[in-house]
mmCIF file of C-alpha atoms in Angstrom:
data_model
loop_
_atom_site.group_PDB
_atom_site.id
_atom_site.type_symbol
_atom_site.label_atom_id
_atom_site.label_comp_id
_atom_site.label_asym_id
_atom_site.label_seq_id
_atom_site.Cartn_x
_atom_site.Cartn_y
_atom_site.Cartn_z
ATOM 1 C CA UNK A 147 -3.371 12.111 -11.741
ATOM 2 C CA UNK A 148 -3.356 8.602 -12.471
ATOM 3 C CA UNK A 149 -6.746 6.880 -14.144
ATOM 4 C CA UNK A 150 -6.279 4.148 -11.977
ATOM 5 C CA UNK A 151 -5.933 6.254 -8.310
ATOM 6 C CA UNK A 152 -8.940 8.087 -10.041
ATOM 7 C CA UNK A 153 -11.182 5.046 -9.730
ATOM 8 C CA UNK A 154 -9.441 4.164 -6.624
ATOM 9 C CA UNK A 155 -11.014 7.147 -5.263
ATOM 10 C CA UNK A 156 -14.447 6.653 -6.690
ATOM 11 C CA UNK A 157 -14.339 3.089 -6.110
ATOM 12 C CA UNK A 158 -13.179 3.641 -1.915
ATOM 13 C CA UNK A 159 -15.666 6.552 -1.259
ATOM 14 C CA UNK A 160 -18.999 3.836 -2.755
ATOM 15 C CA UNK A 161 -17.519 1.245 -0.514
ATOM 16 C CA UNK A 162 -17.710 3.702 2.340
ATOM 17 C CA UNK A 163 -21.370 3.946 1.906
ATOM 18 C CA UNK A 164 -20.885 7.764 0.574
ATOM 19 C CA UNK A 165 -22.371 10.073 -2.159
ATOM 20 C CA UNK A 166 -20.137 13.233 -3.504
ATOM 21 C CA UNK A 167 -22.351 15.365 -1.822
ATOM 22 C CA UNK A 168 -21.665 13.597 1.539
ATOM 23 C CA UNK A 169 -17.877 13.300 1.665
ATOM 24 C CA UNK A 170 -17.642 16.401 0.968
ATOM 25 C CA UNK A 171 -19.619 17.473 3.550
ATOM 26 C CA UNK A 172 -17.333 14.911 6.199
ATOM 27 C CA UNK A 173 -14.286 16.280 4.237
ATOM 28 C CA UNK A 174 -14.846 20.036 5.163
ATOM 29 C CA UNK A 175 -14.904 20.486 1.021
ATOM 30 C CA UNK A 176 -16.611 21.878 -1.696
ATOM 31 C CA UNK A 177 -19.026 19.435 -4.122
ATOM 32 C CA UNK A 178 -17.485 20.911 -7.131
ATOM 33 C CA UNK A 179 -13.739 20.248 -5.311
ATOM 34 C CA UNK A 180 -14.372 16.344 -4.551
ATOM 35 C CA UNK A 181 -15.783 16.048 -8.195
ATOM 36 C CA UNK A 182 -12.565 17.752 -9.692
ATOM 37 C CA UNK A 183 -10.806 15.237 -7.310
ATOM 38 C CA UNK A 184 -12.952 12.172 -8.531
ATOM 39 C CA UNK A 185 -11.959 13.551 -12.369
ATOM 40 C CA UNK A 186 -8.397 13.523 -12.165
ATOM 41 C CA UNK A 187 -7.156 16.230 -10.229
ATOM 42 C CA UNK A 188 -5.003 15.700 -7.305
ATOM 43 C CA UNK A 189 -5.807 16.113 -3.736
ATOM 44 C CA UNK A 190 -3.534 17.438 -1.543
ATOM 45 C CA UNK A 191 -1.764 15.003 0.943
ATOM 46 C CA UNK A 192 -3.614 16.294 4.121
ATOM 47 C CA UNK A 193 -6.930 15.637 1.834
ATOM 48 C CA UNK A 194 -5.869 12.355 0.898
ATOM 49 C CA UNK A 195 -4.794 11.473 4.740
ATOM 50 C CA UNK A 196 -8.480 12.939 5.627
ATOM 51 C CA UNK A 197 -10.237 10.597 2.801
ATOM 52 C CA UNK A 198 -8.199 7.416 4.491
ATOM 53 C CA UNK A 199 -9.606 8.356 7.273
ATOM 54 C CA UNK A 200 -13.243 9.069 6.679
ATOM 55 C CA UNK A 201 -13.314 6.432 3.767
ATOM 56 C CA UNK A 202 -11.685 3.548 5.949
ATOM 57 C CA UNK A 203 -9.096 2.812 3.529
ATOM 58 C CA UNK A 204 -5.209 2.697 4.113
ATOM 59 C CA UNK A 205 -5.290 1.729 0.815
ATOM 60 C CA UNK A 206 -5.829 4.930 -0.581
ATOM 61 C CA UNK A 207 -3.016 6.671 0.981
ATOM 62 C CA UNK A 208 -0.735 3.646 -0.356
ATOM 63 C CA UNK A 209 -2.044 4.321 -3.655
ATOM 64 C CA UNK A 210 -2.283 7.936 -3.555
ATOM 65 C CA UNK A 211 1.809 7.565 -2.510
ATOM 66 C CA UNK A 212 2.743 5.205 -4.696
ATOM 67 C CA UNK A 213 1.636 6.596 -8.351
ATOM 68 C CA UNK A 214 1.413 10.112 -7.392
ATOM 69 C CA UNK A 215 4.227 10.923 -5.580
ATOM 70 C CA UNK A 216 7.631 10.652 -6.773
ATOM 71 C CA UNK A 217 9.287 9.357 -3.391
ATOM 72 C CA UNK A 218 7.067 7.262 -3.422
ATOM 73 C CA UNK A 219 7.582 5.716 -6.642
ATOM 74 C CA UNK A 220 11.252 5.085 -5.834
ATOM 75 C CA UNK A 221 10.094 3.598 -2.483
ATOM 76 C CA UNK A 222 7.348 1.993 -1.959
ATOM 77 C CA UNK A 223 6.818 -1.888 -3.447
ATOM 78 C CA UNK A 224 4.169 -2.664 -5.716
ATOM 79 C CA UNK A 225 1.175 -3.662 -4.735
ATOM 80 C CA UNK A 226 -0.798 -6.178 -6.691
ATOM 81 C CA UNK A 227 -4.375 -6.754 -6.909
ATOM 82 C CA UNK A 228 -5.834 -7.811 -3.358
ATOM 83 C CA UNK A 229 -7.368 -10.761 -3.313
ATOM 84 C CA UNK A 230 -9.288 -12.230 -0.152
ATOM 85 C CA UNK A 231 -7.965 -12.537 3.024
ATOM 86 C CA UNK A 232 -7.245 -16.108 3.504
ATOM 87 C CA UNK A 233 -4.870 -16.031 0.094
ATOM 88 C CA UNK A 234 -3.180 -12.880 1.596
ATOM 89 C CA UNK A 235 -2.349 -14.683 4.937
ATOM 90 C CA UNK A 236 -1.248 -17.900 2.837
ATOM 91 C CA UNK A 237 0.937 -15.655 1.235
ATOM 92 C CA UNK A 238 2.316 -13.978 4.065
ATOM 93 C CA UNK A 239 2.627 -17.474 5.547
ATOM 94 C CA UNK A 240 5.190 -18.124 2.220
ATOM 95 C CA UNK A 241 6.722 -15.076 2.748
ATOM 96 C CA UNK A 242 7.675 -15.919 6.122
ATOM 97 C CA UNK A 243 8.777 -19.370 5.656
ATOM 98 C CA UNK A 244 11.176 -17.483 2.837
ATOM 99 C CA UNK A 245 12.326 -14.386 5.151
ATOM 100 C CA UNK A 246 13.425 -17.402 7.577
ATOM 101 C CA UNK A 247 15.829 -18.878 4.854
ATOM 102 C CA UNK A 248 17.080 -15.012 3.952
ATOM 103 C CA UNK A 249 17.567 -14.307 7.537
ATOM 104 C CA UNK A 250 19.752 -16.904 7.894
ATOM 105 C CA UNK A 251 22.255 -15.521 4.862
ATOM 106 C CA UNK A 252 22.221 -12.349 6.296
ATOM 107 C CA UNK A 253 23.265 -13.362 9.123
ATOM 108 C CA UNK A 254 26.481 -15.056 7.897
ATOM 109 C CA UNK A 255 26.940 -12.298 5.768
ATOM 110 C CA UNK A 256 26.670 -9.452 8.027
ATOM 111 C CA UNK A 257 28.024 -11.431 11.198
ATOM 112 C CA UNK A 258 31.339 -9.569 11.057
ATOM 113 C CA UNK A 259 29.324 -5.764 10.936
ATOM 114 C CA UNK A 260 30.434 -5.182 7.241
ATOM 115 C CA UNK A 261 29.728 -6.478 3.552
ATOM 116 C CA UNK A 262 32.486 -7.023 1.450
ATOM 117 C CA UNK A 263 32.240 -6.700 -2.280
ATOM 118 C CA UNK A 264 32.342 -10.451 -2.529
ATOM 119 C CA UNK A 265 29.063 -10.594 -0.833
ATOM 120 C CA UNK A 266 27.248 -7.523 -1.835
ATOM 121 C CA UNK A 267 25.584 -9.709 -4.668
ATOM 122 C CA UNK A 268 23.871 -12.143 -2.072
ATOM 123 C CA UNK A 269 22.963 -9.197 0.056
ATOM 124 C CA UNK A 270 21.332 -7.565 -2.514
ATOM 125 C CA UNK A 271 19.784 -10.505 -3.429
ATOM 126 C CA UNK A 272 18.677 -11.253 0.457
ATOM 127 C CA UNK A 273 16.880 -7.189 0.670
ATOM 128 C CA UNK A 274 15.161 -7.679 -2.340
ATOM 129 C CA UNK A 275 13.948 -10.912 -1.333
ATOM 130 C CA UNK A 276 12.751 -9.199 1.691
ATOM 131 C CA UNK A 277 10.730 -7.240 0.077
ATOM 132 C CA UNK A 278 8.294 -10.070 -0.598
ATOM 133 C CA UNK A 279 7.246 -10.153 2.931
ATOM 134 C CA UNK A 280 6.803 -5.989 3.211
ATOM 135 C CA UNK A 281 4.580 -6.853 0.211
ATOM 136 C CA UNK A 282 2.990 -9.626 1.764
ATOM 137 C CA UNK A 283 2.342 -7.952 5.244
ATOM 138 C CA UNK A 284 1.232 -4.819 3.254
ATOM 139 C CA UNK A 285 -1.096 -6.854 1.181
ATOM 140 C CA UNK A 286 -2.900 -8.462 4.108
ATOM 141 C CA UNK A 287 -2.969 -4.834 5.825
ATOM 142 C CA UNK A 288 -4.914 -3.370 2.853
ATOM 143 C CA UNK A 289 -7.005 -6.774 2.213
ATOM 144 C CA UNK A 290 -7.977 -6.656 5.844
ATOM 145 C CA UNK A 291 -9.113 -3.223 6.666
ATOM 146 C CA UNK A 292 -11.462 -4.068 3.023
ATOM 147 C CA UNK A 293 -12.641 -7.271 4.592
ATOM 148 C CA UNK A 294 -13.794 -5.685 7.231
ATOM 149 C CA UNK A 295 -15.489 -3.082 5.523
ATOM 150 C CA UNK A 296 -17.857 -5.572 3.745
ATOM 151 C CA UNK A 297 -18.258 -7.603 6.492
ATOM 152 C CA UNK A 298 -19.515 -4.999 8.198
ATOM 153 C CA UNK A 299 -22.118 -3.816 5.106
ATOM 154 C CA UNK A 300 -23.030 -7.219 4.581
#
């Protein structure tokens, strides 16, 4: 398992207000299993689903897809580092105004049902595009459900 989804786990399970010995009492799991977990060894998806859960963080499960799993890898967008909510929704804000603009060439280029090989650079261009405002939305998802988190704790 990743070093980084490591700490992820450490770092979401503090944030939930939990020792080892607690989430793994909430998880239905052994102390020595969640330490193994918290040391590199990877949880199982249901485990991982269960952690989201308990832990308040759809984060985790992004994570958790997106470094350990292979599909996910191929599929899922990068995330970068969250920042606070009000630059997430200025950035979704961006991405929007940009999606608009995309929307737009699509349109013309997909108007007649098909993509000719003449246009399939500009499409291409227009879905990857698009991916900055799955980021975007994703990003002020996962910032979000942390914001809330602390708020609440503070």
């Amino acid at each position: 398992m990743s070093q980084a989804f490591t700490k992820l786990l450490i770092q979401a399970r503090k944030n939930a207000g939990y020792t080892q010995e607690a989430a793994a009492a909430i998880l239905h799991i052994s102390l020595r299993t969640i330490a193994n977990y918290e040391a590199g060894r990877i949880p199982t998806d249901s485990i991982v689903s269960e952690m989201m859960r308990v832990y308040n963080s759809p984060y985790l499960g992004y994570a958790y897809l997106s470094t350990e799993s292979a599909v996910g890898r191929v599929l899922l967008p990068e995330i970068p580092q969250l920042w606070g909510i009000a630059s997430m929704a200025m950035q979704l804000h961006i991405s929007m105004g940009k999606a608009q603009v995309i929307y737009d060439q699509l349109e013309r280029i997909c108007c007649d049902d098909m993509v000719t090989r003449s246009e399939l650079p500009e499409y291409e261009r227009c879905i990857n595009e698009l991916e900055g405002l799955f980021k975007s939305i994703l990003n002020l998802k996962m910032c979000t459900k942390t914001s809330l988190t602390a708020t609440v704790r503070a």
